[in-house]
Amino acid sequence: VPARKVARGRARLRASGSHGGGGEQGSPGGGAAEGLSRPRAAPWRRRPPGRARTMNSWDAGLVGLLVGTMGVSLLSNALVLLCLLYSADIRRQAPALFTLNLTCGNLLCTVVNMPLTLAGVVAQRQPAGDRLCRLAAFLDTFLATNSMLSMAALSIDRWVAVVFPLSYRAKMRLRDAALMVAYTWLHALAFPAAALALSWLGFHQLYASCTLCSRRPDERLRFAVFTGAFHALSFLLSFVVLCCTYLKVLKVARFHCKRIDVITMQTLVLLVDIHPSVRERCLEEQKRRRQRATKKISTFIGTFLVCFAPYVITRLVELSSVPVGSHWGVLSKCLAYGKAASDPFVYSLLRHQYRKSCREILNRILHRRALRSSGLTGDSHSQNILPVSE
């Protein structure tokens, strides 16, 4: 009897298990109907394969860094553009075209690419449709190359101005600067146009931004060759031009400093009765003159390397199948965006002409406000005075 009870219990368990399994799996028609009844999400709103990652302190820090970079870049580049529009003396010079090209590119990157990257970091997925993302990736590639080549053009302009000071106006005219800007645009448009034709533009999850990417494994080698050629003819080429031109400028500047130092020392030797404080002041100015050129050139090359080198190295390491952390990928992209925020200070706003233009614009605004306030107080005062005839 106990054996029969055990057998019946086992049979019941098997029957309930098969019934439950059938209930969970359901009929094929019912599953298909349920799948058809669900609305499908848009392609850009589908999460990437794998486990969804929630925001943590690193993501919050990257979001804050992006927001700060956007604010500084927008205000500083807008101020440079305002100075260019206000000052006719700045616009007459050939470097104004390079600065204008660089500033407009930085503003476009700040308005289009940075907000999309910010949305990608916050949402952890593609922030917009495929067409908009391809357009943003095209702009990202074009503007990055244009920015690098514009810095190289500015370094060539400085080299011509320092090495050939007497013939600078003849060698670097506005027409020559316009031709250099036109070449910069053609060079910068070549790679994103080729990537668009090969369908290598889209959302890259590692950088949370729309940029160069390839999702097909069979094109891995071709994409690696294309990416290497792109960075060699944009980043590496610009870096070599920067080093060659600015090191030559530094050599000429040090030569002139030595000549000035010799003249200064001869003058100090001849002026025996000079006060010691004046002598010390001359020697301090001599030291500052030596360090000034080195600091400027180190700033030009250093900001270029700090902002662009991490992103370029990360792109190349990624192609070699080495795992790269997502936070580092987004951080390297933020550093590349940081060049748009630092360029106005490095190339424009710290120069004497731009500071003078900023002061004039500020004084003009304050003077207008003072005139308006004085006019209002004068009107109210005249209304309070009674006529003499009354």
CSV table of C-alpha atoms in Angstrom, one decimal:
chain,number,residue,atom,x,y,z
A,1,VAL,CA,0.0,0.0,0.0
A,2,PRO,CA,2.7,2.6,0.8
A,3,ALA,CA,4.4,1.7,-2.5
A,4,ARG,CA,1.2,2.4,-4.4
A,5,LYS,CA,0.8,5.7,-2.6
A,6,VAL,CA,4.3,6.8,-3.5
A,7,ALA,CA,3.8,5.9,-7.1
A,8,ARG,CA,0.5,7.8,-7.3
A,9,GLY,CA,2.2,10.8,-5.7
A,10,ARG,CA,5.0,10.7,-8.3
A,11,ALA,CA,2.5,10.5,-11.1
A,12,ARG,CA,0.6,13.5,-9.8
A,13,LEU,CA,3.9,15.5,-9.5
A,14,ARG,CA,4.8,14.7,-13.1
A,15,ALA,CA,1.3,15.7,-14.3
A,16,SER,CA,1.4,19.0,-12.4
A,17,GLY,CA,5.0,19.7,-13.7
A,18,SER,CA,4.1,19.2,-17.3
A,19,HIS,CA,0.9,21.3,-16.9
A,20,GLY,CA,2.9,24.1,-15.2
A,21,GLY,CA,5.6,24.0,-17.9
A,22,GLY,CA,3.0,24.2,-20.6
A,23,GLY,CA,1.4,27.1,-18.9
A,24,GLU,CA,4.7,29.0,-18.6
A,25,GLN,CA,5.7,28.4,-22.2
A,26,GLY,CA,2.2,28.9,-23.6
A,27,SER,CA,1.2,28.1,-27.1
A,28,PRO,CA,3.2,29.4,-30.0
A,29,GLY,CA,0.2,31.3,-31.3
A,30,GLY,CA,-0.3,33.0,-28.0
A,31,GLY,CA,3.4,34.0,-27.7
A,32,ALA,CA,3.3,35.4,-31.2
A,33,ALA,CA,0.2,37.3,-30.4
A,34,GLU,CA,1.7,38.7,-27.2
A,35,GLY,CA,4.8,39.7,-29.1
A,36,LEU,CA,2.8,41.4,-31.8
A,37,SER,CA,0.7,43.3,-29.2
A,38,ARG,CA,3.7,44.8,-27.5
A,39,PRO,CA,4.8,48.1,-29.1
A,40,ARG,CA,8.4,47.9,-30.4
A,41,ALA,CA,10.8,50.5,-29.1
A,42,ALA,CA,12.5,52.9,-31.5
A,43,PRO,CA,16.0,51.7,-32.6
A,44,TRP,CA,17.9,54.4,-30.8
A,45,ARG,CA,16.0,53.7,-27.5
A,46,ARG,CA,16.9,50.1,-27.4
A,47,ARG,CA,19.5,49.4,-24.8
A,48,PRO,CA,22.8,47.7,-25.9
A,49,PRO,CA,23.1,44.0,-25.3
A,50,GLY,CA,24.2,43.1,-21.9
A,51,ARG,CA,23.3,44.2,-18.4
A,52,ALA,CA,22.1,47.9,-18.1
A,53,ARG,CA,24.5,50.0,-16.0
A,54,THR,CA,23.0,52.5,-13.6
A,55,MET,CA,24.6,55.9,-12.9
A,56,ASN,CA,27.2,56.0,-10.1
A,57,SER,CA,29.5,58.7,-8.7
A,58,TRP,CA,31.9,58.4,-11.7
A,59,ASP,CA,29.0,59.0,-14.1
A,60,ALA,CA,27.9,62.0,-12.0
A,61,GLY,CA,31.4,63.4,-12.1
A,62,LEU,CA,31.7,63.0,-15.9
A,63,VAL,CA,28.3,64.7,-16.2
A,64,GLY,CA,29.5,67.6,-14.1
A,65,LEU,CA,32.7,67.8,-16.2
A,66,LEU,CA,30.8,67.9,-19.4
A,67,VAL,CA,28.4,70.6,-18.2
A,68,GLY,CA,31.3,72.7,-16.9
A,69,THR,CA,33.2,72.3,-20.2
A,70,MET,CA,30.1,73.3,-22.2
A,71,GLY,CA,29.6,76.4,-20.1
A,72,VAL,CA,33.2,77.6,-20.3
A,73,SER,CA,33.5,76.8,-24.0
A,74,LEU,CA,30.3,78.6,-24.9
A,75,LEU,CA,31.1,81.8,-23.0
A,76,SER,CA,34.8,82.0,-23.9
A,77,ASN,CA,34.3,81.3,-27.6
A,78,ALA,CA,31.3,83.7,-27.8
A,79,LEU,CA,33.6,86.4,-26.2
A,80,VAL,CA,36.3,85.8,-28.8
A,81,LEU,CA,33.7,86.0,-31.6
A,82,LEU,CA,32.5,89.3,-30.1
A,83,CYS,CA,36.0,90.7,-30.0
A,84,LEU,CA,36.6,89.8,-33.6
A,85,LEU,CA,33.3,91.5,-34.6
A,86,TYR,CA,34.1,94.6,-32.5
A,87,SER,CA,37.8,95.2,-33.3
A,88,ALA,CA,38.7,96.2,-36.9
A,89,ASP,CA,42.4,96.0,-36.0
A,90,ILE,CA,42.2,92.3,-35.2
A,91,ARG,CA,40.2,91.6,-38.3
A,92,ARG,CA,42.9,93.2,-40.6
A,93,GLN,CA,45.5,90.6,-39.5
A,94,ALA,CA,45.9,87.2,-41.2
A,95,PRO,CA,45.7,85.1,-38.0
A,96,ALA,CA,42.1,86.4,-37.4
A,97,LEU,CA,40.9,84.0,-40.1
A,98,PHE,CA,42.5,81.1,-38.3
A,99,THR,CA,41.1,82.2,-35.0
A,100,LEU,CA,37.6,82.7,-36.6
A,101,ASN,CA,37.7,79.2,-38.1
A,102,LEU,CA,38.8,77.7,-34.8
A,103,THR,CA,36.2,79.6,-32.8
A,104,CYS,CA,33.3,78.8,-35.0
A,105,GLY,CA,34.2,75.1,-35.0
A,106,ASN,CA,34.4,75.1,-31.2
A,107,LEU,CA,31.0,76.8,-30.9
A,108,LEU,CA,29.5,74.2,-33.3
A,109,CYS,CA,31.0,71.4,-31.3
A,110,THR,CA,29.7,72.9,-28.0
A,111,VAL,CA,26.1,73.3,-29.4
A,112,VAL,CA,25.8,70.0,-31.2
A,113,ASN,CA,28.2,67.3,-30.0
A,114,MET,CA,28.6,68.0,-26.3
A,115,PRO,CA,24.9,67.9,-25.5
A,116,LEU,CA,24.5,64.6,-27.4
A,117,THR,CA,27.4,63.1,-25.4
A,118,LEU,CA,25.9,64.4,-22.2
A,119,ALA,CA,22.6,62.8,-23.1
A,120,GLY,CA,24.4,59.5,-23.9
A,121,VAL,CA,26.2,59.5,-20.5
A,122,VAL,CA,23.0,60.2,-18.6
A,123,ALA,CA,20.7,57.7,-20.6
A,124,GLN,CA,23.4,55.1,-21.1
A,125,ARG,CA,22.2,54.6,-24.7
A,126,GLN,CA,22.1,56.3,-28.1
A,127,PRO,CA,20.6,59.7,-27.4
A,128,ALA,CA,18.9,60.3,-30.8
A,129,GLY,CA,17.9,58.7,-34.1
A,130,ASP,CA,20.3,57.1,-36.5
A,131,ARG,CA,20.3,60.0,-39.0
A,132,LEU,CA,20.9,62.6,-36.3
A,133,CYS,CA,23.6,60.5,-34.8
A,134,ARG,CA,25.3,60.0,-38.1
A,135,LEU,CA,25.2,63.8,-38.7
A,136,ALA,CA,26.7,64.4,-35.2
A,137,ALA,CA,29.4,61.8,-35.9
A,138,PHE,CA,30.3,63.5,-39.2
A,139,LEU,CA,30.5,66.8,-37.4
A,140,ASP,CA,32.6,65.3,-34.6
A,141,THR,CA,35.2,63.9,-37.0
A,142,PHE,CA,35.3,67.0,-39.1
A,143,LEU,CA,35.5,69.5,-36.3
A,144,ALA,CA,38.2,67.6,-34.5
A,145,THR,CA,40.4,67.5,-37.6
A,146,ASN,CA,39.6,71.1,-38.4
A,147,SER,CA,40.6,72.1,-34.8
A,148,MET,CA,44.0,70.3,-35.0
A,149,LEU,CA,44.8,71.7,-38.5
A,150,SER,CA,43.8,75.2,-37.4
A,151,MET,CA,46.3,75.0,-34.5
A,152,ALA,CA,49.0,73.9,-37.0
A,153,ALA,CA,48.1,76.9,-39.2
A,154,LEU,CA,48.5,79.3,-36.3
A,155,SER,CA,51.9,77.8,-35.5
A,156,ILE,CA,53.0,78.3,-39.1
A,157,ASP,CA,51.8,81.9,-38.9
A,158,ARG,CA,53.9,82.5,-35.7
A,159,TRP,CA,56.9,80.9,-37.3
A,160,VAL,CA,56.7,83.2,-40.3
A,161,ALA,CA,56.2,86.2,-38.0
A,162,VAL,CA,59.3,85.4,-35.9
A,163,VAL,CA,61.7,84.0,-38.4
A,164,PHE,CA,60.8,86.5,-41.2
A,165,PRO,CA,59.6,89.6,-39.4
A,166,LEU,CA,60.5,92.1,-42.2
A,167,SER,CA,58.7,90.1,-45.0
A,168,TYR,CA,55.8,88.8,-42.8
A,169,ARG,CA,53.2,91.1,-44.4
A,170,ALA,CA,54.2,90.0,-47.9
A,171,LYS,CA,54.3,86.3,-47.1
A,172,MET,CA,51.2,86.0,-44.9
A,173,ARG,CA,48.4,88.1,-46.4
A,174,LEU,CA,44.7,87.6,-46.0
A,175,ARG,CA,44.5,85.7,-49.3
A,176,ASP,CA,47.2,83.3,-48.1
A,177,ALA,CA,45.4,82.7,-44.9
A,178,ALA,CA,42.1,82.1,-46.7
A,179,LEU,CA,43.9,79.5,-48.9
A,180,MET,CA,45.2,77.7,-45.8
A,181,VAL,CA,41.7,77.7,-44.2
A,182,ALA,CA,40.3,76.3,-47.5
A,183,TYR,CA,42.9,73.5,-47.4
A,184,THR,CA,42.1,72.8,-43.8
A,185,TRP,CA,38.4,72.4,-44.6
A,186,LEU,CA,39.1,70.0,-47.6
A,187,HIS,CA,41.5,67.9,-45.5
A,188,ALA,CA,39.0,67.8,-42.6
A,189,LEU,CA,36.1,66.8,-44.8
A,190,ALA,CA,37.9,63.9,-46.6
A,191,PHE,CA,37.8,61.4,-43.7
A,192,PRO,CA,34.2,61.9,-42.4
A,193,ALA,CA,33.0,61.8,-46.0
A,194,ALA,CA,34.8,58.5,-46.6
A,195,ALA,CA,33.4,57.1,-43.2
A,196,LEU,CA,29.9,58.2,-44.2
A,197,ALA,CA,30.2,56.3,-47.5
A,198,LEU,CA,31.4,53.2,-45.7
A,199,SER,CA,28.7,53.4,-43.0
A,200,TRP,CA,31.3,53.8,-40.3
A,201,LEU,CA,29.5,56.6,-38.4
A,202,GLY,CA,27.2,56.0,-35.5
A,203,PHE,CA,26.9,55.7,-31.7
A,204,HIS,CA,29.9,54.3,-29.8
A,205,GLN,CA,28.9,53.0,-26.4
A,206,LEU,CA,32.5,53.2,-25.0
A,207,TYR,CA,32.6,57.0,-25.5
A,208,ALA,CA,28.8,57.5,-25.1
A,209,SER,CA,28.9,59.7,-28.2
A,210,CYS,CA,28.3,59.7,-31.9
A,211,THR,CA,31.6,59.2,-33.6
A,212,LEU,CA,33.6,56.8,-35.8
A,213,CYS,CA,32.5,53.2,-35.2
A,214,SER,CA,32.1,49.9,-37.0
A,215,ARG,CA,29.7,47.2,-35.8
A,216,ARG,CA,30.5,44.5,-38.4
A,217,PRO,CA,33.3,42.1,-37.4
A,218,ASP,CA,34.3,41.3,-41.0
A,219,GLU,CA,35.3,45.0,-41.5
A,220,ARG,CA,37.5,45.1,-38.4
A,221,LEU,CA,40.8,45.2,-40.3
A,222,ARG,CA,39.7,47.8,-42.8
A,223,PHE,CA,38.3,50.0,-40.1
A,224,ALA,CA,41.6,49.7,-38.1
A,225,VAL,CA,43.6,50.8,-41.1
A,226,PHE,CA,41.2,53.7,-41.7
A,227,THR,CA,41.3,54.8,-38.1
A,228,GLY,CA,45.1,54.6,-38.0
A,229,ALA,CA,45.4,56.7,-41.2
A,230,PHE,CA,42.9,59.2,-39.9
A,231,HIS,CA,44.8,59.8,-36.7
A,232,ALA,CA,48.2,59.9,-38.5
A,233,LEU,CA,47.0,62.5,-40.9
A,234,SER,CA,45.2,64.6,-38.3
A,235,PHE,CA,46.7,64.3,-34.8
A,236,LEU,CA,50.3,63.2,-35.7
A,237,LEU,CA,50.6,65.6,-38.6
A,238,SER,CA,49.5,68.6,-36.6
A,239,PHE,CA,51.7,67.6,-33.7
A,240,VAL,CA,54.8,67.3,-35.9
A,241,VAL,CA,54.0,70.8,-37.4
A,242,LEU,CA,53.5,72.3,-33.9
A,243,CYS,CA,56.8,70.9,-32.7
A,244,CYS,CA,58.9,71.9,-35.7
A,245,THR,CA,57.5,75.5,-35.9
A,246,TYR,CA,57.4,76.3,-32.2
A,247,LEU,CA,60.9,74.9,-31.5
A,248,LYS,CA,62.2,77.0,-34.3
A,249,VAL,CA,60.4,80.0,-32.8
A,250,LEU,CA,61.9,79.2,-29.4
A,251,LYS,CA,65.4,79.0,-30.9
A,252,VAL,CA,65.0,82.4,-32.5
A,253,ALA,CA,63.5,83.9,-29.4
A,254,ARG,CA,66.4,82.7,-27.2
A,255,PHE,CA,68.8,84.1,-29.7
A,256,HIS,CA,67.2,87.5,-29.5
A,257,CYS,CA,67.1,87.2,-25.7
A,258,LYS,CA,70.8,86.6,-25.6
A,259,ARG,CA,71.5,89.7,-27.8
A,260,ILE,CA,69.3,91.8,-25.5
A,261,ASP,CA,71.0,90.4,-22.4
A,262,VAL,CA,74.5,91.3,-23.8
A,263,ILE,CA,73.3,94.8,-24.5
A,264,THR,CA,71.8,95.0,-21.0
A,265,MET,CA,74.9,93.8,-19.3
A,266,GLN,CA,77.1,96.2,-21.2
A,267,THR,CA,74.8,99.1,-20.2
A,268,LEU,CA,74.9,98.0,-16.6
A,269,VAL,CA,78.7,97.8,-16.6
A,270,LEU,CA,78.9,101.3,-18.1
A,271,LEU,CA,76.5,102.8,-15.7
A,272,VAL,CA,78.6,102.4,-12.6
A,273,ASP,CA,76.5,104.9,-10.5
A,274,ILE,CA,73.2,103.1,-11.1
A,275,HIS,CA,71.2,102.3,-8.1
A,276,PRO,CA,71.2,98.6,-7.0
A,277,SER,CA,67.5,98.3,-7.1
A,278,VAL,CA,67.5,99.3,-10.8
A,279,ARG,CA,70.2,96.8,-11.5
A,280,GLU,CA,68.2,94.0,-9.8
A,281,ARG,CA,65.1,95.0,-11.7
A,282,CYS,CA,66.9,94.8,-15.0
A,283,LEU,CA,68.2,91.3,-14.1
A,284,GLU,CA,64.7,90.1,-13.1
A,285,GLU,CA,63.3,91.3,-16.4
A,286,GLN,CA,66.1,89.5,-18.2
A,287,LYS,CA,65.0,86.2,-16.4
A,288,ARG,CA,61.4,86.8,-17.2
A,289,ARG,CA,62.2,87.4,-20.9
A,290,ARG,CA,63.9,84.1,-21.1
A,291,GLN,CA,61.1,82.2,-19.5
A,292,ARG,CA,58.2,83.9,-21.3
A,293,ALA,CA,58.8,82.3,-24.7
A,294,THR,CA,59.3,78.8,-23.1
A,295,LYS,CA,56.1,79.1,-21.1
A,296,LYS,CA,54.0,80.1,-24.1
A,297,ILE,CA,55.3,77.4,-26.4
A,298,SER,CA,55.0,74.8,-23.6
A,299,THR,CA,51.4,75.9,-23.2
A,300,PHE,CA,50.6,75.6,-26.9
A,301,ILE,CA,52.1,72.1,-27.3
A,302,GLY,CA,51.1,70.9,-23.8
A,303,THR,CA,47.4,71.7,-24.2
A,304,PHE,CA,47.3,70.0,-27.5
A,305,LEU,CA,48.8,66.8,-26.1
A,306,VAL,CA,46.8,66.8,-22.8
A,307,CYS,CA,43.5,67.2,-24.6
A,308,PHE,CA,43.9,65.0,-27.8
A,309,ALA,CA,46.5,62.4,-26.9
A,310,PRO,CA,44.4,60.3,-24.4
A,311,TYR,CA,41.5,60.1,-26.9
A,312,VAL,CA,43.7,59.1,-29.8
A,313,ILE,CA,45.7,56.5,-27.8
A,314,THR,CA,42.4,55.1,-26.5
A,315,ARG,CA,41.0,54.7,-30.0
A,316,LEU,CA,44.2,52.9,-31.2
A,317,VAL,CA,44.3,50.6,-28.1
A,318,GLU,CA,40.6,49.8,-28.6
A,319,LEU,CA,41.4,48.5,-32.1
A,320,SER,CA,43.9,46.0,-30.7
A,321,SER,CA,41.1,44.1,-28.7
A,322,VAL,CA,42.5,45.4,-25.4
A,323,PRO,CA,39.5,46.0,-23.0
A,324,VAL,CA,39.0,49.6,-22.1
A,325,GLY,CA,36.9,50.9,-19.3
A,326,SER,CA,33.8,52.8,-20.2
A,327,HIS,CA,34.5,55.6,-17.7
A,328,TRP,CA,38.0,56.1,-19.2
A,329,GLY,CA,36.5,56.2,-22.7
A,330,VAL,CA,34.1,59.0,-21.7
A,331,LEU,CA,36.8,60.8,-19.8
A,332,SER,CA,39.1,60.8,-22.8
A,333,LYS,CA,36.3,62.2,-24.9
A,334,CYS,CA,35.7,64.9,-22.3
A,335,LEU,CA,39.4,65.9,-22.5
A,336,ALA,CA,39.1,66.2,-26.3
A,337,TYR,CA,36.1,68.5,-25.7
A,338,GLY,CA,38.2,70.4,-23.2
A,339,LYS,CA,40.3,71.8,-26.1
A,340,ALA,CA,37.3,73.8,-27.2
A,341,ALA,CA,37.2,75.4,-23.8
A,342,SER,CA,40.9,76.1,-23.5
A,343,ASP,CA,41.6,77.4,-27.1
A,344,PRO,CA,40.0,80.9,-26.5
A,345,PHE,CA,42.4,81.5,-23.5
A,346,VAL,CA,45.5,80.0,-25.1
A,347,TYR,CA,45.2,81.6,-28.5
A,348,SER,CA,43.1,84.8,-28.0
A,349,LEU,CA,41.8,86.1,-24.7
A,350,LEU,CA,45.3,86.3,-23.0
A,351,ARG,CA,46.7,88.5,-25.8
A,352,HIS,CA,46.9,92.2,-25.5
A,353,GLN,CA,44.7,93.1,-28.4
A,354,TYR,CA,41.8,90.9,-27.2
A,355,ARG,CA,42.1,92.1,-23.6
A,356,LYS,CA,42.0,95.6,-24.9
A,357,SER,CA,38.9,94.9,-27.0
A,358,CYS,CA,37.2,93.2,-24.0
A,359,ARG,CA,37.9,96.3,-21.9
A,360,GLU,CA,36.5,98.6,-24.6
A,361,ILE,CA,33.4,96.5,-24.9
A,362,LEU,CA,32.9,96.4,-21.1
A,363,ASN,CA,33.4,100.2,-20.8
A,364,ARG,CA,31.0,100.8,-23.6
A,365,ILE,CA,28.3,98.7,-22.0
A,366,LEU,CA,28.9,100.4,-18.6
A,367,HIS,CA,29.0,103.9,-20.2
A,368,ARG,CA,25.6,103.2,-21.9
A,369,ARG,CA,24.1,102.0,-18.6
A,370,ALA,CA,25.5,105.1,-16.8
A,371,LEU,CA,24.0,107.4,-19.5
A,372,ARG,CA,20.6,105.7,-19.2
A,373,SER,CA,20.6,105.9,-15.4
A,374,SER,CA,21.7,109.5,-15.5
A,375,GLY,CA,19.0,110.3,-18.1
A,376,LEU,CA,16.3,108.7,-16.0
A,377,THR,CA,17.4,110.6,-12.9
A,378,GLY,CA,17.6,113.8,-14.9
A,379,ASP,CA,14.1,113.3,-16.2
A,380,SER,CA,12.7,112.6,-12.8
A,381,HIS,CA,14.5,115.6,-11.3
A,382,SER,CA,13.2,118.0,-14.1
A,383,GLN,CA,9.7,116.7,-13.4
A,384,ASN,CA,10.0,117.6,-9.7
A,385,ILE,CA,11.0,121.3,-10.5
A,386,LEU,CA,8.2,123.8,-10.9
A,387,PRO,CA,8.4,126.4,-13.6
A,388,VAL,CA,9.4,129.9,-12.5
A,389,SER,CA,6.3,131.5,-14.1
A,390,GLU,CA,4.2,129.5,-11.7
